[in-house]
PDB file of C-alpha atoms in Angstrom:
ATOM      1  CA  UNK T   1     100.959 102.778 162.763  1.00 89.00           C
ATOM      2  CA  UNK T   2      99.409 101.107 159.356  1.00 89.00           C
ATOM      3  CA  UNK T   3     102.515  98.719 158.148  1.00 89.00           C
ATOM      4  CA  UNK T   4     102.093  96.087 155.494  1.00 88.00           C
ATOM      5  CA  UNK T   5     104.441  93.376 153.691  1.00 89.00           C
ATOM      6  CA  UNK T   6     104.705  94.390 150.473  1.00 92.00           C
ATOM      7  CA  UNK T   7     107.641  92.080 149.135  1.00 93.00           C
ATOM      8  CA  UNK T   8     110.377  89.333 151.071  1.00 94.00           C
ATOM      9  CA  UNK T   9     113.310  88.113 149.023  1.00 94.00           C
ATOM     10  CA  UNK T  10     114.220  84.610 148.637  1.00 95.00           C
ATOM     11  CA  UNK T  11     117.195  83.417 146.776  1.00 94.00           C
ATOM     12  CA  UNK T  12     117.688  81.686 144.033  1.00 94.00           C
ATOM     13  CA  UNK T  13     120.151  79.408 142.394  1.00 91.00           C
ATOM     14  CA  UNK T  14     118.468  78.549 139.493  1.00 93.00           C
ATOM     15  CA  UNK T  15     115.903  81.371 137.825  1.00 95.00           C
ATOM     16  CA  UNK T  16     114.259  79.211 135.401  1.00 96.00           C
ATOM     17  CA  UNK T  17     113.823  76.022 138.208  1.00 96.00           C
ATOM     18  CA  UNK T  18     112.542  78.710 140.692  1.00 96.00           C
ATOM     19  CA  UNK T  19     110.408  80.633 138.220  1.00 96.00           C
ATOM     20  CA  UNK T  20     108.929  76.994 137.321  1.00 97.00           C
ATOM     21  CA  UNK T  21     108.147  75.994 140.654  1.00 97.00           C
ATOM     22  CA  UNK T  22     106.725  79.704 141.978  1.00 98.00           C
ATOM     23  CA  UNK T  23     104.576  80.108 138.894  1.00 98.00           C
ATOM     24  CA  UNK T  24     104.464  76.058 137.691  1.00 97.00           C
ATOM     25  CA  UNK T  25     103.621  74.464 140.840  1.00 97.00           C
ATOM     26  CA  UNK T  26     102.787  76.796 143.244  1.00 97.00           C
ATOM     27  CA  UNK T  27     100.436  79.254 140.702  1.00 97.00           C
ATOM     28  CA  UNK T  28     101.951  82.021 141.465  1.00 97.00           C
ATOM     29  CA  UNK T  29     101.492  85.651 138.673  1.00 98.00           C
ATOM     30  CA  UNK T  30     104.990  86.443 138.012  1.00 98.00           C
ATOM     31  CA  UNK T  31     104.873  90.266 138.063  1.00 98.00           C
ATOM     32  CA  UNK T  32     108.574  91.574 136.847  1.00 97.00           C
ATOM     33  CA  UNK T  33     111.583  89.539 135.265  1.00 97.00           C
ATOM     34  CA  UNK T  34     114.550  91.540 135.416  1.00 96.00           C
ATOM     35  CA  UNK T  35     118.476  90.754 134.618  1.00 92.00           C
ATOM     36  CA  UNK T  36     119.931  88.142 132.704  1.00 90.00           C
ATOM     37  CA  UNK T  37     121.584  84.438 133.414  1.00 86.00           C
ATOM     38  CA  UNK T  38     121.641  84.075 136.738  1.00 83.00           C
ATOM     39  CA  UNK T  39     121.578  87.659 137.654  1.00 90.00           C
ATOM     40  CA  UNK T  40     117.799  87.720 137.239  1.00 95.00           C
ATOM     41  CA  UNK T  41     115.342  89.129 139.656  1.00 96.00           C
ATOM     42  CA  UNK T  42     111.889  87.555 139.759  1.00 97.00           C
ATOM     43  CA  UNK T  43     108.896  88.640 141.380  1.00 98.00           C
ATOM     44  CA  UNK T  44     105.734  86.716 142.319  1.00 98.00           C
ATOM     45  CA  UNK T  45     102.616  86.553 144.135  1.00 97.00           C
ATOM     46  CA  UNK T  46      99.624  84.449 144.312  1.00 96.00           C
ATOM     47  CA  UNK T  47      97.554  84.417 141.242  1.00 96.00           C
ATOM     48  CA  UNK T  48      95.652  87.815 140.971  1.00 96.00           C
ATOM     49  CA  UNK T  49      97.566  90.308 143.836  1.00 95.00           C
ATOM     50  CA  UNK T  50     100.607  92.094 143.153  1.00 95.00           C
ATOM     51  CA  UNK T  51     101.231  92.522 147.329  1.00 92.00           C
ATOM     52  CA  UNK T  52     102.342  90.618 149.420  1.00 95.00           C
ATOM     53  CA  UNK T  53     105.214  89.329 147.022  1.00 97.00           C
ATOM     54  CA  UNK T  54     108.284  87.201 147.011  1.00 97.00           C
ATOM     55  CA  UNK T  55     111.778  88.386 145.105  1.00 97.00           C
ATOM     56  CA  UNK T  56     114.013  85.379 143.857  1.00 97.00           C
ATOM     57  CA  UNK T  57     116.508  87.008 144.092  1.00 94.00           C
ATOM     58  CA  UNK T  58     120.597  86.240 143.280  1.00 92.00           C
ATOM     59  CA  UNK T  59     122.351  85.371 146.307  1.00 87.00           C
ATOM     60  CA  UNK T  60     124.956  87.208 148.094  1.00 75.00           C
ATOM     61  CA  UNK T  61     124.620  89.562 145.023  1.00 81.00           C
ATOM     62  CA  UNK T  62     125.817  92.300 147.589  1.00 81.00           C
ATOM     63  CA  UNK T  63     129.224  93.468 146.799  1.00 82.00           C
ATOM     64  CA  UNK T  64     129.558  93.912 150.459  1.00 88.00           C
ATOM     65  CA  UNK T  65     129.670  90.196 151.364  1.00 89.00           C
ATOM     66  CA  UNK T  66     132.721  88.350 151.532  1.00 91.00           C
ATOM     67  CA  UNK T  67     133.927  85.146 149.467  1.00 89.00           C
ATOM     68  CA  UNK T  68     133.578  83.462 152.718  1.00 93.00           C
ATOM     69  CA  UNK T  69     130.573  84.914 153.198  1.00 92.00           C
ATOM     70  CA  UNK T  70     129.127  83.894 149.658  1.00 88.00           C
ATOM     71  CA  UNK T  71     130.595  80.128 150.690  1.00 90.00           C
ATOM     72  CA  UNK T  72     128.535  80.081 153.981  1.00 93.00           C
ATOM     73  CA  UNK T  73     125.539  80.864 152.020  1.00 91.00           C
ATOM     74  CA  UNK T  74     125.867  78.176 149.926  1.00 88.00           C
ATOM     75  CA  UNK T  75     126.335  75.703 152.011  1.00 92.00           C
ATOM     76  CA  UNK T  76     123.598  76.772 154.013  1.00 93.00           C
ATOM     77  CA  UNK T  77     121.326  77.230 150.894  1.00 90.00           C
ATOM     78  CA  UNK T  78     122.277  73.560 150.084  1.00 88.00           C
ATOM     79  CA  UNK T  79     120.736  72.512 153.462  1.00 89.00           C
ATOM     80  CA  UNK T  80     117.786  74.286 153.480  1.00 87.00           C
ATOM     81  CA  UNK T  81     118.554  76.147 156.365  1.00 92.00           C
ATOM     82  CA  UNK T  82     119.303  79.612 154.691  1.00 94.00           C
ATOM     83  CA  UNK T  83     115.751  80.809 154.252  1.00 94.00           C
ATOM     84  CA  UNK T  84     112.296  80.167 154.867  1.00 95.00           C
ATOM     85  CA  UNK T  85     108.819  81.331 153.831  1.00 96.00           C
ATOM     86  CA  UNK T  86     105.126  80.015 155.385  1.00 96.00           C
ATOM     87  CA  UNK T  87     102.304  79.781 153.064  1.00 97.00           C
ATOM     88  CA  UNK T  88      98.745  79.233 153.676  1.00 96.00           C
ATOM     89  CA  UNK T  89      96.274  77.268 151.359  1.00 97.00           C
ATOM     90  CA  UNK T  90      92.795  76.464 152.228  1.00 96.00           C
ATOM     91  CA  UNK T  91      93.128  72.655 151.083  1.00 96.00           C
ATOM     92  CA  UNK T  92      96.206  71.460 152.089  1.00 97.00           C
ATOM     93  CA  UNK T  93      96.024  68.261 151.134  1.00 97.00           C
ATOM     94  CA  UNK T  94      95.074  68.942 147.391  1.00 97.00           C
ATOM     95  CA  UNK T  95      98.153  71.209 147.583  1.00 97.00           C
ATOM     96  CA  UNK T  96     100.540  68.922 148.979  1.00 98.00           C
ATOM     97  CA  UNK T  97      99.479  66.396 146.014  1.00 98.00           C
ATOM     98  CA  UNK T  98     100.382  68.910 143.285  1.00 96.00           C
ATOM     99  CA  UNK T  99     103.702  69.803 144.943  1.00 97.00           C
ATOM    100  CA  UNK T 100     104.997  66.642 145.774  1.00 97.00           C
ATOM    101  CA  UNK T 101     103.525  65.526 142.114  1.00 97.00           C
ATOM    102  CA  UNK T 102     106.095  68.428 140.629  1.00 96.00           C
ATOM    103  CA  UNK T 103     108.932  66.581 142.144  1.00 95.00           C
ATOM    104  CA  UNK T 104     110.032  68.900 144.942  1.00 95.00           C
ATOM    105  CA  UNK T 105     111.441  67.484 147.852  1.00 95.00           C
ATOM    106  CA  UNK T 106     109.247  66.885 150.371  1.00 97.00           C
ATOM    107  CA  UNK T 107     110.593  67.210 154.065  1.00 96.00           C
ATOM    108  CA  UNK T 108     107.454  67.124 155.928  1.00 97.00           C
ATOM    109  CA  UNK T 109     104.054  65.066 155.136  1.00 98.00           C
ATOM    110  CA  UNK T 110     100.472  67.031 156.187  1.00 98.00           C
ATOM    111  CA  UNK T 111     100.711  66.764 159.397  1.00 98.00           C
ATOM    112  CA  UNK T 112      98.557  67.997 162.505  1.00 97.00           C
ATOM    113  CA  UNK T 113     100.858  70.570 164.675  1.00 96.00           C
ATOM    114  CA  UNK T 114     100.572  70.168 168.367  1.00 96.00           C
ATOM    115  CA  UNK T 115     100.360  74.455 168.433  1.00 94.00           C
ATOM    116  CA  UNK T 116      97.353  74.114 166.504  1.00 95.00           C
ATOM    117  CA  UNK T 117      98.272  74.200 162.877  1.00 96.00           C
ATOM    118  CA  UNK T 118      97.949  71.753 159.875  1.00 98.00           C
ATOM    119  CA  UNK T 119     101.081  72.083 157.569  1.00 98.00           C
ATOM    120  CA  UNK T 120     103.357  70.369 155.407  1.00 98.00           C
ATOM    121  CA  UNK T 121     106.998  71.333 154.192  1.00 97.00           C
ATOM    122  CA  UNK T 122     109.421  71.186 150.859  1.00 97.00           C
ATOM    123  CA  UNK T 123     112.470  72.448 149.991  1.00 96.00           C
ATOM    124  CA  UNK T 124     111.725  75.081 146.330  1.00 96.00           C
ATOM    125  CA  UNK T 125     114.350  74.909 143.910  1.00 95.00           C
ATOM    126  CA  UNK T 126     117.172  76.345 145.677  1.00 94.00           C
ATOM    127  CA  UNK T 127     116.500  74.705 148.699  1.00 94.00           C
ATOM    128  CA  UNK T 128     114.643  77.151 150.456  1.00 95.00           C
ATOM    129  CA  UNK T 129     112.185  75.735 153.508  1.00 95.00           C
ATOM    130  CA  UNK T 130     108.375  76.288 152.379  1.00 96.00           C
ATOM    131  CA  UNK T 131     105.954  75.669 154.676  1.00 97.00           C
ATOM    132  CA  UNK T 132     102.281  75.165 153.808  1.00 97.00           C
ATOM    133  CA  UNK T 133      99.670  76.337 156.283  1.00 97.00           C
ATOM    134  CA  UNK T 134      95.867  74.779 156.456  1.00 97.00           C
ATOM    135  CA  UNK T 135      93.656  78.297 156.218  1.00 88.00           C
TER     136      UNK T 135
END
């Protein structure tokens, strides 16, 4: 089998906050802008690829889900425990500077993994936990 990640979807609360941080901060390409308001769909990827991406999306924009649902969401968006992506740069410390320069919440300092890794953590815009991998 030959799979690949094309695209994940992370939410968003705020397009224009999450649009500046992915493409702002992070230097992300933004590759579509779709919808209006808040009902915008957003999609990034690091500066020059179009694959692997990332969709901000709306949350619970499902008409499935349930008010309660949509409530659960929110308050787990607004811990940072709703969603999660792991990046990788190859100068993590140069990138944590810039981040934490932008004014997004840091939640973990560059710091030397006991599995191995070197990585630091903040919460984007809507609260979602990045992770930032040393390459």
């Amino acid at each position: 089998m030959d799979i690949t990640i094309h695209h994940t979807f992370l939410p968003h609360t705020d397009p224009e906050a999450s649009l500046a941080f992915y493409r702002d901060v992070l230097g992300f390409d933004v590759l579509t802008d779709v919808g209006q308001g808040t009902m915008r769909w957003i999609t990034v990827a690091p500066a020059g690829t179009t694959a692997p991406s990332i969709v901000l999306s709306p949350p619970a924009a499902d008409p499935g889900i349930t008010d309660e649902e949509r409530s659960t969401i929110a308050e787990m968006m607004a811990k940072g425990t709703y969603a999660t992506i792991v990046l990788t740069t190859p100068n993590l410390d140069e990138t944590f500077d810039a981040v934490q320069a932008s004014g997004a919440e840091v939640t973990q300092e560059p710091t030397n993994q006991p599995w191995g890794v070197r990585d630091c953590a903040f919460r984007d815009p809507a609260g979602n936990h990045v992770r930032i991998n040393q390459a």
